[in-house]
Amino acid sequence: MAYLSLAGGIETSEEYSTIRSRLCRAYKLLPGVASDDAFLVLELEDSDAALIFCARRDKNCALLLLGKFVLSGERRTTGTVLEKLVEVVGNCIDEISLRAGVNIRLDVAQSEIAMGDVDLQ
C-alpha cells in the first residue's frame, strides 16, 4: 500500500510519556501499525482515506495519509485537491498540537510503501 508521509518532530521539553498519555486520551491507539505509537486522527469516509499520527520516544513524528484523498461533491479547479489536502493536514496538525499540548513541526514530505494493509479497526 502506498501512502504519503509528512515527517518532523515534536517540540517540547516534556517527557514523551506525558505527551503519549494525552494522545491516548484524545485518539485511538493503533497497535502494530508503526514501530512505536500510531494514533488514528481522522477517517475521511468520502475519500476512503485516513490520517494516522505516529510518534516515537525521541519525539520524531509523522502524519501519514493512507488511502486515496478524493474530493466529492465539490467544484474542482486545477489546485482544489491539493489546497484541500493542505487544509486538512494543517487542521489535523493544529488539533494534535492542541490536544497534546506541544508544537509539531513537519519538515519532510515523501511517498512510502507499506509491506501490508493497515487495519484501522
mmCIF file of C-alpha atoms in Angstrom:
data_model
loop_
_atom_site.group_PDB
_atom_site.id
_atom_site.type_symbol
_atom_site.label_atom_id
_atom_site.label_comp_id
_atom_site.label_asym_id
_atom_site.label_seq_id
_atom_site.Cartn_x
_atom_site.Cartn_y
_atom_site.Cartn_z
ATOM 1 C CA MET A 1 0.000 0.000 0.000
ATOM 2 C CA ALA A 2 1.368 3.423 -0.942
ATOM 3 C CA TYR A 3 0.964 6.327 1.457
ATOM 4 C CA LEU A 4 2.153 9.885 1.964
ATOM 5 C CA SER A 5 4.362 10.589 4.972
ATOM 6 C CA LEU A 6 4.835 14.080 6.422
ATOM 7 C CA ALA A 7 7.651 13.773 8.959
ATOM 8 C CA GLY A 8 9.096 16.085 11.574
ATOM 9 C CA GLY A 9 9.373 16.477 15.298
ATOM 10 C CA ILE A 10 7.524 17.229 18.495
ATOM 11 C CA GLU A 11 8.923 20.392 20.058
ATOM 12 C CA THR A 12 8.615 20.385 23.837
ATOM 13 C CA SER A 13 10.735 19.848 26.932
ATOM 14 C CA GLU A 14 8.148 17.427 28.353
ATOM 15 C CA GLU A 15 8.788 13.715 28.592
ATOM 16 C CA TYR A 16 7.334 11.574 25.808
ATOM 17 C CA SER A 17 5.298 9.548 28.327
ATOM 18 C CA THR A 18 3.337 12.709 29.233
ATOM 19 C CA ILE A 19 2.684 13.523 25.573
ATOM 20 C CA ARG A 20 1.729 9.899 24.870
ATOM 21 C CA SER A 21 -0.845 9.839 27.675
ATOM 22 C CA ARG A 22 -2.523 12.950 26.235
ATOM 23 C CA LEU A 23 -2.538 11.428 22.748
ATOM 24 C CA CYS A 24 -4.021 8.175 24.118
ATOM 25 C CA ARG A 25 -6.869 10.132 25.736
ATOM 26 C CA ALA A 26 -7.592 12.042 22.531
ATOM 27 C CA TYR A 27 -7.145 9.387 19.832
ATOM 28 C CA LYS A 28 -7.458 5.678 19.191
ATOM 29 C CA LEU A 29 -4.102 3.913 19.557
ATOM 30 C CA LEU A 30 -3.416 1.554 16.629
ATOM 31 C CA PRO A 31 -1.113 -1.239 17.811
ATOM 32 C CA GLY A 32 1.149 -2.848 15.224
ATOM 33 C CA VAL A 33 0.843 -0.041 12.660
ATOM 34 C CA ALA A 34 4.196 1.617 13.408
ATOM 35 C CA SER A 35 7.365 0.629 15.232
ATOM 36 C CA ASP A 36 6.351 2.954 18.056
ATOM 37 C CA ASP A 37 2.962 4.637 18.608
ATOM 38 C CA ALA A 38 0.322 5.267 15.938
ATOM 39 C CA PHE A 39 -2.939 7.128 16.531
ATOM 40 C CA LEU A 40 -5.989 7.332 14.278
ATOM 41 C CA VAL A 41 -6.532 11.064 13.908
ATOM 42 C CA LEU A 42 -9.097 11.283 11.123
ATOM 43 C CA GLU A 43 -11.022 8.951 8.834
ATOM 44 C CA LEU A 44 -12.155 10.583 5.602
ATOM 45 C CA GLU A 45 -15.103 8.392 4.716
ATOM 46 C CA ASP A 46 -15.926 10.141 1.433
ATOM 47 C CA SER A 47 -12.327 9.604 0.336
ATOM 48 C CA ASP A 48 -11.709 6.140 1.797
ATOM 49 C CA ALA A 49 -8.613 7.617 3.445
ATOM 50 C CA ALA A 50 -7.255 8.097 6.949
ATOM 51 C CA LEU A 51 -4.725 10.284 8.711
ATOM 52 C CA ILE A 52 -2.515 8.476 11.213
ATOM 53 C CA PHE A 53 -0.177 10.310 13.611
ATOM 54 C CA CYS A 54 2.944 8.318 14.516
ATOM 55 C CA ALA A 55 5.267 9.334 17.338
ATOM 56 C CA ARG A 56 8.424 7.955 18.907
ATOM 57 C CA ARG A 57 10.112 8.314 22.277
ATOM 58 C CA ASP A 58 12.807 10.505 20.699
ATOM 59 C CA LYS A 59 9.964 12.892 19.696
ATOM 60 C CA ASN A 60 10.264 12.282 15.974
ATOM 61 C CA CYS A 61 6.834 12.071 14.413
ATOM 62 C CA ALA A 62 4.952 11.697 11.146
ATOM 63 C CA LEU A 63 1.468 12.252 9.829
ATOM 64 C CA LEU A 64 0.542 9.516 7.354
ATOM 65 C CA LEU A 65 -2.135 9.795 4.678
ATOM 66 C CA LEU A 66 -3.358 6.284 3.962
ATOM 67 C CA GLY A 67 -5.697 5.585 1.077
ATOM 68 C CA LYS A 68 -6.932 7.858 -1.641
ATOM 69 C CA PHE A 69 -7.786 11.503 -0.929
ATOM 70 C CA VAL A 70 -10.819 12.308 -3.106
ATOM 71 C CA LEU A 71 -13.000 15.409 -3.215
ATOM 72 C CA SER A 72 -16.622 14.529 -3.726
ATOM 73 C CA GLY A 73 -19.403 16.963 -4.403
ATOM 74 C CA GLU A 74 -17.106 19.967 -4.631
ATOM 75 C CA ARG A 75 -16.425 22.139 -7.603
ATOM 76 C CA ARG A 76 -12.904 21.363 -8.735
ATOM 77 C CA THR A 77 -10.186 23.505 -10.235
ATOM 78 C CA THR A 78 -6.615 22.534 -11.008
ATOM 79 C CA GLY A 79 -5.378 23.163 -7.456
ATOM 80 C CA THR A 80 -8.507 22.294 -5.473
ATOM 81 C CA VAL A 81 -7.465 18.797 -4.367
ATOM 82 C CA LEU A 82 -4.019 19.914 -3.255
ATOM 83 C CA GLU A 83 -5.390 23.007 -1.497
ATOM 84 C CA LYS A 84 -7.979 20.906 0.353
ATOM 85 C CA LEU A 85 -5.340 18.339 1.358
ATOM 86 C CA VAL A 86 -3.097 21.087 2.755
ATOM 87 C CA GLU A 87 -6.078 22.486 4.679
ATOM 88 C CA VAL A 88 -6.996 19.084 6.146
ATOM 89 C CA VAL A 89 -3.382 18.329 7.129
ATOM 90 C CA GLY A 90 -2.934 21.781 8.678
ATOM 91 C CA ASN A 91 -6.140 21.415 10.683
ATOM 92 C CA CYS A 92 -5.087 17.965 11.907
ATOM 93 C CA ILE A 93 -1.638 19.149 13.000
ATOM 94 C CA ASP A 94 -3.227 22.104 14.800
ATOM 95 C CA GLU A 95 -5.669 19.780 16.588
ATOM 96 C CA ILE A 96 -2.977 17.258 17.562
ATOM 97 C CA SER A 97 -0.772 20.079 18.855
ATOM 98 C CA LEU A 98 -3.631 21.463 20.925
ATOM 99 C CA ARG A 99 -4.683 18.106 22.374
ATOM 100 C CA ALA A 100 -1.122 17.017 23.136
ATOM 101 C CA GLY A 101 -0.054 20.447 24.411
ATOM 102 C CA VAL A 102 3.002 20.592 22.128
ATOM 103 C CA ASN A 103 4.265 22.202 18.940
ATOM 104 C CA ILE A 104 4.581 19.864 15.949
ATOM 105 C CA ARG A 105 6.995 20.745 13.166
ATOM 106 C CA LEU A 106 6.826 18.955 9.785
ATOM 107 C CA ASP A 107 9.981 19.070 7.638
ATOM 108 C CA VAL A 108 9.716 16.275 5.063
ATOM 109 C CA ALA A 109 7.038 15.006 2.686
ATOM 110 C CA GLN A 110 7.672 11.714 0.925
ATOM 111 C CA SER A 111 5.805 8.789 -0.517
ATOM 112 C CA GLU A 112 6.284 5.414 1.145
ATOM 113 C CA ILE A 113 5.187 1.849 0.576
ATOM 114 C CA ALA A 114 3.839 -0.334 3.404
ATOM 115 C CA MET A 115 4.512 -4.058 3.307
ATOM 116 C CA GLY A 116 0.895 -4.906 4.169
ATOM 117 C CA ASP A 117 -2.546 -3.463 4.699
ATOM 118 C CA VAL A 118 -3.270 -1.346 7.754
ATOM 119 C CA ASP A 119 -6.216 -2.377 9.933
ATOM 120 C CA LEU A 120 -7.904 0.722 11.389
ATOM 121 C CA GLN A 121 -10.357 -1.298 13.484
#
